[in-house]
Coordinates of C-alpha atoms and ligand atoms in Angstrom, one line a residue:
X28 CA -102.0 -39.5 -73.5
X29 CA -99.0 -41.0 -74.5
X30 CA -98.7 -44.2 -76.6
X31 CA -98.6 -47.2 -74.3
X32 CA -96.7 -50.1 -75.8
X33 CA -97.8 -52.6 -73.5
X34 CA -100.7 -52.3 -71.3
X35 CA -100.6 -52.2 -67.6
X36 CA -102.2 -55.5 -67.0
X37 CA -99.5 -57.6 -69.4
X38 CA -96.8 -55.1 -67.9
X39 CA -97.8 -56.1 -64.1
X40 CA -98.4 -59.9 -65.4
X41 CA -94.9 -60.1 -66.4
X42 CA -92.8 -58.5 -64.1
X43 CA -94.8 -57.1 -61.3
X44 CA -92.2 -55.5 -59.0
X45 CA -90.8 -54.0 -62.3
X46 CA -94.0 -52.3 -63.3
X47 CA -94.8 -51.1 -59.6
X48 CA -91.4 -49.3 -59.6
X49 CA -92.2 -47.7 -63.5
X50 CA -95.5 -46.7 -62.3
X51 CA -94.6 -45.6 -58.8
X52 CA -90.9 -44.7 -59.0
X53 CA -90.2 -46.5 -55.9
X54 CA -89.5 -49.4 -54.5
X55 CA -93.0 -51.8 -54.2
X56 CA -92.2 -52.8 -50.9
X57 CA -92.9 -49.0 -49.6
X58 CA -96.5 -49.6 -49.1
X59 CA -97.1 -46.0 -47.7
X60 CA -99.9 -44.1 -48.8
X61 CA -98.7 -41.1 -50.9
X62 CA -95.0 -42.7 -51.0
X63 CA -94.7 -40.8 -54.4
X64 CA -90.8 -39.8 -55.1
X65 CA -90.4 -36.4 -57.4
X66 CA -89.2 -38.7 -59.7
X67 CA -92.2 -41.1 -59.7
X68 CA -94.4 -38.5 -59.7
X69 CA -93.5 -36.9 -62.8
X70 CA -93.7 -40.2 -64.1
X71 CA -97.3 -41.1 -63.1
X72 CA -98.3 -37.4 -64.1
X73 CA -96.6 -38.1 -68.0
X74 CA -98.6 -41.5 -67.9
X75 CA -101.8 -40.1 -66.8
X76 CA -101.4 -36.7 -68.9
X77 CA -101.7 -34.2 -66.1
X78 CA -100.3 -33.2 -62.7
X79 CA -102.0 -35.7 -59.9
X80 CA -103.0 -32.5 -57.0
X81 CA -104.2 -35.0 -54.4
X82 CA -101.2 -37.3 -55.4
X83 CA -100.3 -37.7 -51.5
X84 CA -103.4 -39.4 -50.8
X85 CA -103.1 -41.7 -54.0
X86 CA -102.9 -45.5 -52.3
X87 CA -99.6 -47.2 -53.3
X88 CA -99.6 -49.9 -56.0
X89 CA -103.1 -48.3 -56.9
X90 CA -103.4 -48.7 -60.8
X91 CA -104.4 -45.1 -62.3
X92 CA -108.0 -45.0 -63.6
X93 CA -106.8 -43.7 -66.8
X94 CA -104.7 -46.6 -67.3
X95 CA -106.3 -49.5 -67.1
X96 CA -109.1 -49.3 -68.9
X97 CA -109.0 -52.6 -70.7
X98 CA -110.0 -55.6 -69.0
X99 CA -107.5 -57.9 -68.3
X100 CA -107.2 -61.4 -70.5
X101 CA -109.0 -64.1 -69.3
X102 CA -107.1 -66.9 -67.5
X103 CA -108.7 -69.5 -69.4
X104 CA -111.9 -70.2 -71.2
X105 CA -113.0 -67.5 -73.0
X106 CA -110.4 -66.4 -75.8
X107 CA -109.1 -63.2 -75.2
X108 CA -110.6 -60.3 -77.4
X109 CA -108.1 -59.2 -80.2
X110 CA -106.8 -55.9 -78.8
X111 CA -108.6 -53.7 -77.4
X112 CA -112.1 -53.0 -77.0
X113 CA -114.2 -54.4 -80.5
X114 CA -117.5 -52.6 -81.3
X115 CA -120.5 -54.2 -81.6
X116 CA -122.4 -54.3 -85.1
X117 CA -125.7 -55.8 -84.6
X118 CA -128.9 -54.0 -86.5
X119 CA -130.1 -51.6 -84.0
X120 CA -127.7 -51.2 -81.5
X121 CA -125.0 -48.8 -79.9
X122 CA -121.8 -49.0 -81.9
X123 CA -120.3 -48.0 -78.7
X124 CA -121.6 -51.2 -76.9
X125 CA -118.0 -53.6 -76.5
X126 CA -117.9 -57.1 -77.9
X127 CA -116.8 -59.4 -75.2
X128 CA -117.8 -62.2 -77.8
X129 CA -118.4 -62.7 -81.1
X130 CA -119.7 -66.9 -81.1
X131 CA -121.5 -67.4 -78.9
X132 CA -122.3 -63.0 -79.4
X133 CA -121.6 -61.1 -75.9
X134 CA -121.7 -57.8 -75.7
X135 CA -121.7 -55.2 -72.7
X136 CA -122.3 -51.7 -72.4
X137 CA -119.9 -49.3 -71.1
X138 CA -120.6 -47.4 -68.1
X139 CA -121.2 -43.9 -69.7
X140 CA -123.6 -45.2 -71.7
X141 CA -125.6 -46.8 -69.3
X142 CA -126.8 -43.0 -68.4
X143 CA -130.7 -43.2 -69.2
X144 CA -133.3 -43.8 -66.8
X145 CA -134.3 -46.8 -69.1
X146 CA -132.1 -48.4 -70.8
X147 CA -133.4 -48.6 -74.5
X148 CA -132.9 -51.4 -76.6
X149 CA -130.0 -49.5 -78.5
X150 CA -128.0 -50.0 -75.1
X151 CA -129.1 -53.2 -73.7
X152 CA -126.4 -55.6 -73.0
X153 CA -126.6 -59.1 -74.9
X154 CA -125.1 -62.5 -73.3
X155 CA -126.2 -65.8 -75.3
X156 CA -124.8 -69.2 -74.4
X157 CA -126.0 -71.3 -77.0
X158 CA -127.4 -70.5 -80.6
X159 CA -129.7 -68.0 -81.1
X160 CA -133.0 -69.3 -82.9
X161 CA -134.6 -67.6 -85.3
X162 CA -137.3 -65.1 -85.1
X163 CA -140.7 -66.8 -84.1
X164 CA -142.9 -66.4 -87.4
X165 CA -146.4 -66.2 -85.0
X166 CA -145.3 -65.0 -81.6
X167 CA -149.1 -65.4 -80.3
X168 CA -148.7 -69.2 -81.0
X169 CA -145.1 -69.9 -79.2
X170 CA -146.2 -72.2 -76.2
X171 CA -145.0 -72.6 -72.6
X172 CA -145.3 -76.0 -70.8
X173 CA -145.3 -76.3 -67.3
X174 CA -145.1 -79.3 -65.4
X175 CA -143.5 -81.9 -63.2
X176 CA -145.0 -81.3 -59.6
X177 CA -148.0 -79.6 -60.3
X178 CA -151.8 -81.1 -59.9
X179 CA -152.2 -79.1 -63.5
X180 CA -149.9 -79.7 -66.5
X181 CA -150.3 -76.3 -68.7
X182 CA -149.4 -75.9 -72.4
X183 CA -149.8 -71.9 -72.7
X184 CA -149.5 -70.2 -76.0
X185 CA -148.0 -66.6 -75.7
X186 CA -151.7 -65.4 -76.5
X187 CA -153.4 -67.5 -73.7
X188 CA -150.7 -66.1 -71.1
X189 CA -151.6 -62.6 -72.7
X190 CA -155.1 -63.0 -72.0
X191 CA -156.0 -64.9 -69.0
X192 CA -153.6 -63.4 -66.4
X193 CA -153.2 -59.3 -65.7
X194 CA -150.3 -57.6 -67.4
X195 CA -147.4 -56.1 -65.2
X196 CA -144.8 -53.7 -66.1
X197 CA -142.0 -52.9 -64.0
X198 CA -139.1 -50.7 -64.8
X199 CA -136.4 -53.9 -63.4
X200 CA -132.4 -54.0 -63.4
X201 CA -130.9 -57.4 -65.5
X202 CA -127.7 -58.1 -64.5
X203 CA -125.4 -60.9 -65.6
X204 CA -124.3 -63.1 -63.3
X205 CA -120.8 -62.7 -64.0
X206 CA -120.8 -59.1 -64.3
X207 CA -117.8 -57.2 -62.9
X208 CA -115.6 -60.3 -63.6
X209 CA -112.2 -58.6 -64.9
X210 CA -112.1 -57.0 -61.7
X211 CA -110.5 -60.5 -59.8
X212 CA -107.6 -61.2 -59.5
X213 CA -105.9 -63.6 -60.6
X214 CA -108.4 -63.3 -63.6
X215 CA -111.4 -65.3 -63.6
X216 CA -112.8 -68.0 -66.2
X217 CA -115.4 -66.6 -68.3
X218 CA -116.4 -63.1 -70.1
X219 CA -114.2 -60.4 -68.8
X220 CA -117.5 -58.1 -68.1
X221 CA -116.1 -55.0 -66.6
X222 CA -119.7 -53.2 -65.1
X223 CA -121.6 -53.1 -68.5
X224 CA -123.4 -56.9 -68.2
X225 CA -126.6 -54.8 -67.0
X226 CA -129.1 -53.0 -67.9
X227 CA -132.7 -51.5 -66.5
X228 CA -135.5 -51.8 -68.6
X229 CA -139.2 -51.7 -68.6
X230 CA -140.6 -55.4 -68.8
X231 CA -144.5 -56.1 -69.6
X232 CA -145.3 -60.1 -68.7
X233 CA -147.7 -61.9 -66.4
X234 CA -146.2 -63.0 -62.8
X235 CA -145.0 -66.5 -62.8
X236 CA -146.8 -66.6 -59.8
X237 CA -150.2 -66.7 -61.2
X238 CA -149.1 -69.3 -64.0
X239 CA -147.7 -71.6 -61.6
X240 CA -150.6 -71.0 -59.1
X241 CA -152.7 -72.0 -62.2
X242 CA -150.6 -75.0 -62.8
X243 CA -151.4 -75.9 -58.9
X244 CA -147.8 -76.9 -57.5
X245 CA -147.8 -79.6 -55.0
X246 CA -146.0 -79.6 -51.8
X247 CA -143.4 -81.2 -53.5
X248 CA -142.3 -78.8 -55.8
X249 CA -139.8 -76.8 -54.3
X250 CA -137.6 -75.6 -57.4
X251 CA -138.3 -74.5 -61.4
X252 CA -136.1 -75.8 -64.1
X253 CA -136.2 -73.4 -67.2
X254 CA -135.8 -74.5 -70.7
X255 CA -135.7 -72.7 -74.1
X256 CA -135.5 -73.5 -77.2
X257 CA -131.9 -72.4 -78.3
X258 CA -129.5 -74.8 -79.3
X259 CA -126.1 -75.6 -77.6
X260 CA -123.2 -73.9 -79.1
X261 CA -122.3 -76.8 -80.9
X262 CA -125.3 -76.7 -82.5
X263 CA -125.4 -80.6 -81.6
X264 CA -129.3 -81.1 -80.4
X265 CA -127.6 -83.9 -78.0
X266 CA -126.2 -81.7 -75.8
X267 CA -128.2 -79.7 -73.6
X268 CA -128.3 -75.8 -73.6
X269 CA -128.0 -73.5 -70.0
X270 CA -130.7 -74.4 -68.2
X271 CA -131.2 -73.0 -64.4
X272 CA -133.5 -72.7 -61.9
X273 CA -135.0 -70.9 -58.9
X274 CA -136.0 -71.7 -55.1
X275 CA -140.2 -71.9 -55.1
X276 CA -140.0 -68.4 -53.4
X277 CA -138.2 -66.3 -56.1
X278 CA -139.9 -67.8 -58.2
X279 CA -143.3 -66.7 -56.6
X280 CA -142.0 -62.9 -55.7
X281 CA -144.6 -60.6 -57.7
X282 CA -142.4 -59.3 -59.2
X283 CA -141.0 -62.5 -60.7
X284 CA -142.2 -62.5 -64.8
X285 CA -142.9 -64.2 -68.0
X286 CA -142.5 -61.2 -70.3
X287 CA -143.2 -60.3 -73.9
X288 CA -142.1 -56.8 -74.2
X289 CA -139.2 -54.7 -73.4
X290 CA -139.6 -51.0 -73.4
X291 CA -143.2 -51.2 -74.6
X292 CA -142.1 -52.8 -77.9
X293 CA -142.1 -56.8 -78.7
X294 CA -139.7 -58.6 -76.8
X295 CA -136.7 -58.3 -79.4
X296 CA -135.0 -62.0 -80.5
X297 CA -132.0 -61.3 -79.4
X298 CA -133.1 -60.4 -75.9
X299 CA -135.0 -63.6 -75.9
X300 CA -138.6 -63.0 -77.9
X301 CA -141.0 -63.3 -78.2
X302 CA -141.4 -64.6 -74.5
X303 CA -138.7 -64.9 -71.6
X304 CA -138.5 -65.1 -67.6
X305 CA -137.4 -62.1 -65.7
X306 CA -135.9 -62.9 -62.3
X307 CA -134.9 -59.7 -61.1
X308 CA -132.3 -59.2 -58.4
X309 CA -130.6 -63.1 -59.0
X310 CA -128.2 -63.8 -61.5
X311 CA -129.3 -63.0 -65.1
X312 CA -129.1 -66.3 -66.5
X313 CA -132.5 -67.1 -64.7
X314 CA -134.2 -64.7 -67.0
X315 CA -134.1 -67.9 -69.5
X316 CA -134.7 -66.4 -73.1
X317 CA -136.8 -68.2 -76.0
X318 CA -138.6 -69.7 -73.0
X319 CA -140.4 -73.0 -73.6
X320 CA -140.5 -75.3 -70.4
X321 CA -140.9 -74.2 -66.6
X322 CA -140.1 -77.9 -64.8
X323 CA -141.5 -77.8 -61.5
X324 CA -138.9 -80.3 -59.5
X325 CA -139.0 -81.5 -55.9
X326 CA -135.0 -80.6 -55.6
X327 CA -132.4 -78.0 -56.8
X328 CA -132.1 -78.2 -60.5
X329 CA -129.1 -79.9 -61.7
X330 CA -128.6 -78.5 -65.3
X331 CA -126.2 -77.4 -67.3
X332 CA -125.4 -73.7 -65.2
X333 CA -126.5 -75.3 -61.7
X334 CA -123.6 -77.3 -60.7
X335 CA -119.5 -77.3 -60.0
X336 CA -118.8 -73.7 -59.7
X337 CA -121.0 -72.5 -62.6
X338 CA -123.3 -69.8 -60.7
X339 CA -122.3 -71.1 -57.2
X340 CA -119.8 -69.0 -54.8
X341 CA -117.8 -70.4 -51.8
X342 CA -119.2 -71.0 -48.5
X343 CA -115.6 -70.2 -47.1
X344 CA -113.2 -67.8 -48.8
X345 CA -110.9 -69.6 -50.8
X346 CA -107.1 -69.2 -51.6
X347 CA -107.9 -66.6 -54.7
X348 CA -106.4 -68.7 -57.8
X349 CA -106.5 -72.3 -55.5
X350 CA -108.3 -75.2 -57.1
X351 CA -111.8 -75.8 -55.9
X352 CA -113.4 -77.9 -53.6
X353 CA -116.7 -78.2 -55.2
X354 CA -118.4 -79.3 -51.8
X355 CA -117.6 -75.2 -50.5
X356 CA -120.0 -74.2 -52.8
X357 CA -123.7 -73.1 -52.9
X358 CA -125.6 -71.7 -55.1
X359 CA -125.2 -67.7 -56.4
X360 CA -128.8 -65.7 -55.2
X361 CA -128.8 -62.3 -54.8
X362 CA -126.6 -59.9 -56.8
X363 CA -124.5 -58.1 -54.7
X364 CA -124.8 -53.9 -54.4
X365 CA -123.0 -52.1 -57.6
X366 CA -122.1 -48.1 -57.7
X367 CA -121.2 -46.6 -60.9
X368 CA -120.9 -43.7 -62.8
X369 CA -122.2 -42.9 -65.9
X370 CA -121.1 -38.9 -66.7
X371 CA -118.5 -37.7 -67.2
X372 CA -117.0 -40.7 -68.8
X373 CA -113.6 -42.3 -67.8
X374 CA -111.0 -40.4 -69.3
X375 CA -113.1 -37.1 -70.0
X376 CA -111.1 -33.7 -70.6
X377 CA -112.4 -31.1 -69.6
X378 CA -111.9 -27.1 -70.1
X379 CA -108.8 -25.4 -68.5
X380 CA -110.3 -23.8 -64.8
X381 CA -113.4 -26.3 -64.6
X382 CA -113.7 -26.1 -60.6
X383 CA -116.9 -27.8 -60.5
X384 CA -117.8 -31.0 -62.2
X385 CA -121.4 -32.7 -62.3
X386 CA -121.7 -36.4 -61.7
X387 CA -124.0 -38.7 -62.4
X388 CA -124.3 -42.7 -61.9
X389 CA -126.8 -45.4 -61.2
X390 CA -126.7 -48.2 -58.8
X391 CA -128.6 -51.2 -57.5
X392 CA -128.7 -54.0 -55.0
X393 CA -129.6 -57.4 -55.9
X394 CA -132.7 -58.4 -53.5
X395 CA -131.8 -54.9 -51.5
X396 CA -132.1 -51.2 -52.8
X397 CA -129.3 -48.7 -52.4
X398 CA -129.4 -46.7 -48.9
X399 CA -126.3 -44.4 -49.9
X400 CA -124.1 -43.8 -53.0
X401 CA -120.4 -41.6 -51.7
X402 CA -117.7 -39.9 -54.2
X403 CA -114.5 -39.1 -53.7
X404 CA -112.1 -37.2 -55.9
X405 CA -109.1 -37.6 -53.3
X406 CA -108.4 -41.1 -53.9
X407 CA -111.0 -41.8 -51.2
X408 CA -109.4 -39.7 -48.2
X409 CA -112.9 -37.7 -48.4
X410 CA -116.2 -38.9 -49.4
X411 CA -119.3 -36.4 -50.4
X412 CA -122.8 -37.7 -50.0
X413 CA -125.0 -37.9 -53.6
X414 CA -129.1 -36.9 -53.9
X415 CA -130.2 -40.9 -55.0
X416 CA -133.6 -41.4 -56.5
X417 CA -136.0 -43.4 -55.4
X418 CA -136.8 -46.1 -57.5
X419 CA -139.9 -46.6 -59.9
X420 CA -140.5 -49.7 -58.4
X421 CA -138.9 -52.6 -56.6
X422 CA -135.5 -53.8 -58.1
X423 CA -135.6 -50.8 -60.4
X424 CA -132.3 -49.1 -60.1
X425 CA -131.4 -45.8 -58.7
X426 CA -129.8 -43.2 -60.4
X427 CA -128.0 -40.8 -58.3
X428 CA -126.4 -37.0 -59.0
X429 CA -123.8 -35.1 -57.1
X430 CA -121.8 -32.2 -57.8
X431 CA -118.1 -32.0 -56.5
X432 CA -115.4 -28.9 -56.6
X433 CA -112.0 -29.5 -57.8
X434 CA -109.2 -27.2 -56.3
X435 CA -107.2 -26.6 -59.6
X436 CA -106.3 -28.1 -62.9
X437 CA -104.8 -31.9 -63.4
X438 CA -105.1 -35.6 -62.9
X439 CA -108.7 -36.8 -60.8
X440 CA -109.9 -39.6 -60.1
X441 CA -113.5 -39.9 -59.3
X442 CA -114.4 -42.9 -57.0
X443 CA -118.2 -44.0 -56.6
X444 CA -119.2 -46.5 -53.7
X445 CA -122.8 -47.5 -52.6
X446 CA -124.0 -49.0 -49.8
X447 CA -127.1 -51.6 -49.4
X448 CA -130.2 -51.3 -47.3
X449 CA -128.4 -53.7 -44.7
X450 CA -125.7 -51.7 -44.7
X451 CA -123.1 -53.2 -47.1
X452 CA -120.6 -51.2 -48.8
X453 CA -118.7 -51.8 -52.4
X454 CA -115.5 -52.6 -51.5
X455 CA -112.0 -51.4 -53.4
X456 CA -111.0 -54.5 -54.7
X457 CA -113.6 -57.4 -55.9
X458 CA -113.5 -60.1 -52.5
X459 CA -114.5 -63.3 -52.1
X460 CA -112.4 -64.8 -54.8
X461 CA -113.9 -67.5 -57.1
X462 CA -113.1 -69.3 -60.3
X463 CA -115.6 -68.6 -61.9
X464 CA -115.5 -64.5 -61.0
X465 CA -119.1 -63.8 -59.6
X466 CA -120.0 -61.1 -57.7
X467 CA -117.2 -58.6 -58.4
X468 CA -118.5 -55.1 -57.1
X469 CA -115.6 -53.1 -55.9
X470 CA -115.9 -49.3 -56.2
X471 CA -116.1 -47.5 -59.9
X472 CA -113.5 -45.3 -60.8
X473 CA -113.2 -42.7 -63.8
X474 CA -110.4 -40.4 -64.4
X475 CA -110.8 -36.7 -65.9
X476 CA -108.2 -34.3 -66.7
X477 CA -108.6 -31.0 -66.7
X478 CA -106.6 -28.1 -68.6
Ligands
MTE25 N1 -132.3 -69.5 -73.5 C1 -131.3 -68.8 -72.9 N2 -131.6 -67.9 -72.0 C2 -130.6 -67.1 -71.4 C3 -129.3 -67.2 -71.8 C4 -129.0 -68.2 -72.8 O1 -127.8 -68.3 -73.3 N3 -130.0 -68.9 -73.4 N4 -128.3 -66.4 -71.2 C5 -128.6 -66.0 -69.9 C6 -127.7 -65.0 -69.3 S1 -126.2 -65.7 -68.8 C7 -128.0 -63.7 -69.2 S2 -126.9 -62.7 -68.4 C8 -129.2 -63.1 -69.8 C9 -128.9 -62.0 -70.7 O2 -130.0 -61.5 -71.3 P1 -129.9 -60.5 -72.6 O3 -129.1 -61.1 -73.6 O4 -131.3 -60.2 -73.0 O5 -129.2 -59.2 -72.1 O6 -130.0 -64.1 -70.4 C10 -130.0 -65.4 -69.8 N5 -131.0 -66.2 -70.5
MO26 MO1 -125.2 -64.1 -67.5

């Protein structure tokens, strides 16, 4: 690939008509699909290192896969990562894993390596809010208070909840709320997660369920609060850490847990050991980590992470990059249904004469499984159906396999989209516009160039 002295994104930030003519060799009001002059085309194929064979049916204005790999800058918030993608050195895991963060420490995974069954630790994504505390020196002794409205107020040590209720495990998908971020536009506030703020794991707890049943909730407690014990970022003990909280029926699903292990080994600190929730299917930042105090409240939790337009989405679409009018919002639930593909990376090469390339991905829903996963490697003119696995378990994810032939060497793009058990579909551009970025899901794309 050739140098590129400025990346697409700051190139189409500052003069966007400018950078749609570069890029397309034509005028950007053409907005015909495979508009592509000889010219243009010559120039896309330099950019993207090979001849494009399904360049007619490349969508106009469509930035190449092989090009914009870096997440945009963040509009705000967040500082902006120094350039390009910083690994992540943290004892015991993946070098490869890309520091959205460093204080508070964020870290996703790219999507190739999210290609195991079960995510291992090595691999796991990390997203802290606050300071992390240090490692509990007797785990068995930690304790977990539950009250507010409850006929039974419970103080729990980790080895009481080990004992007196029956152990789960469930292979489960934890996803960050603000995962697929970078794909708004105008950017988002926050972490520029591309789709790496998730992971799948195998989680061994005791349902919440049987603790709170314990705990004997009364009619009036309708909603948990969750508490744990690091501190702001400040490190100022005044000012209170995330804390969110659940509707009294998530928080009851079975498969709704207070874990202490992650892959069959102690729940690591950094994931939030020894003892955490594990909300599957909602946004990850109900899985509270270091977990001390479940509040049982008789209305929705106001804490820091419940209100404004932290972790709530408009009723109404909005004007995407419009100021917000805090009284269209509600509370983010269910994730929404993500498609990606794990192998062949984005940006593979591949052998000279390759004809036949095999994919793999994974993909899940939120509340919902995954009914279908498509690919395309025309820009989307045709879709192939993939063979999707059934998963373990409920909210386990689903990997999926497919093999597709490829007409002669170049320029491909493979496109991924999946489609829910009620029948919705990622769509090609990240919708429903918020300023806070959640629940960007449009359709994964990889390039690959072979010869
Ligand atoms: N106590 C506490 N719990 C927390 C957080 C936090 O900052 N503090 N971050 C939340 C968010 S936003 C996410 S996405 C998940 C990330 O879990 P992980 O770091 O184990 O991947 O933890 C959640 N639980
Ligand atoms: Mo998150």
């Amino acid at each position: 690939m050739p140098k590129i002295e400025r990346t697409i994104d700051e190139l189409y930030g500052d003069d966007p008509e400018r950078a749609d003519a570069m890029v397309f060799g034509r005028a950007p009001d053409v907005n015909r699909r495979g508009f592509l002059g000889t010219a243009g085309l010559a120039a896309m194929g330099a950019a993207v290192g090979g001849v494009i064979p399904f360049a007619a049916d490349m969508p106009a204005g469509l930035f190449p896969a092989a090009l914009a790999q870096a997440p945009s800058p963040p509009a705000g918030g967040a500082p902006a990562a120094p350039k390009g993608p910083q690994p992540l050195k943290f004892p015991g895991k993946d070098q490869g894993l890309t520091v959205l963060g460093d204080r508070p420490l964020v870290a996703e995974t790219p999507e190739h390596l999210l290609d195991d069954d079960t995510t291992p630790f090595a691999k796991f994504f990390i997203r802290n809010n606050g300071q992390t505390p240090d490692e509990a020196k007797d785990p068995d002794k930690w304790t977990i208070t539950v009250d507010g409205e409850v006929n039974n107020k419970l103080d729990l040590t980790l080895g009481q909840l080990k004992s007196r209720y029956k152990p789960q495990t469930f292979r489960m998908v934890l996803e960050c709320g603000g995962n697929g971020r970078s794909f708004f536009t105008p950017p988002a506030r926050g972490n520029q997660w591309t789709n790496g703020g998730a992971g799948c794991a195998e989680w061994t707890g005791v349902r919440l369920a049987d603790v709170l049943k314990a705990a004997g909730v009364k009619p009036s407690g309708i909603y948990t609060a969750h508490y744990g014990a690091d501190l702001h970022l400040s490190g100022d003990p005044k000012q209170p850490p995330i804390s969110r909280g659940m509707r009294m029926d998530k928080a009851m699903e079975p498969h709704t847990l207070i874990v202490w292990a992650m892959n069959g080994q102690p729940l690591p600190n950094i994931h939030g050991g020894p003892v955490r929730l594990i909300v599957p299917g909602w946004a990850g930042s109900l899985s509270h980590k270091w977990l001390t105090r479940i509040w049982v409240r008789d209305k929705e939790h106001d804490g820091p992470g419940m209100t404004g337009t932290s972790y709530r989405v408009p009723i109404r679409p909005m004007v995407p990059g419009d100021k917000a009018d805090e009284k269209n919002f509600k509370i983010l639930e269910s994730m929404p249904v993500r498609a990606i593909i794990t192998s062949p990376a984005n940006g593979a090469k591949l052998a000279a004469g390759t004809r036949e390339i095999a994919l793999r991905g994974t993909s899940w829903a939120g509340d919902r499984s995954v009914s279908a996963i498509d690919v395309s490697t025309d820009f989307g003119a045709t879709w192939q159906k993939t063979n999707v696995s059934k998963p373990k378990n409920r909210f386990d994810w689903q990997r999926w396999s497919a093999r597709v032939k490829v007409p002669s060497d170049g320029y491909y793009e493979i496109w991924v989209r999946g489609t829910d058990s009620r029948g919705v579909m990622t769509p090609h551009v990240a919708g429903n516009w918020n300023p806070q970025g959640y629940g960007g899901n449009p359709m994964h794309r990889v390039a690959v160039l072979i010869g």
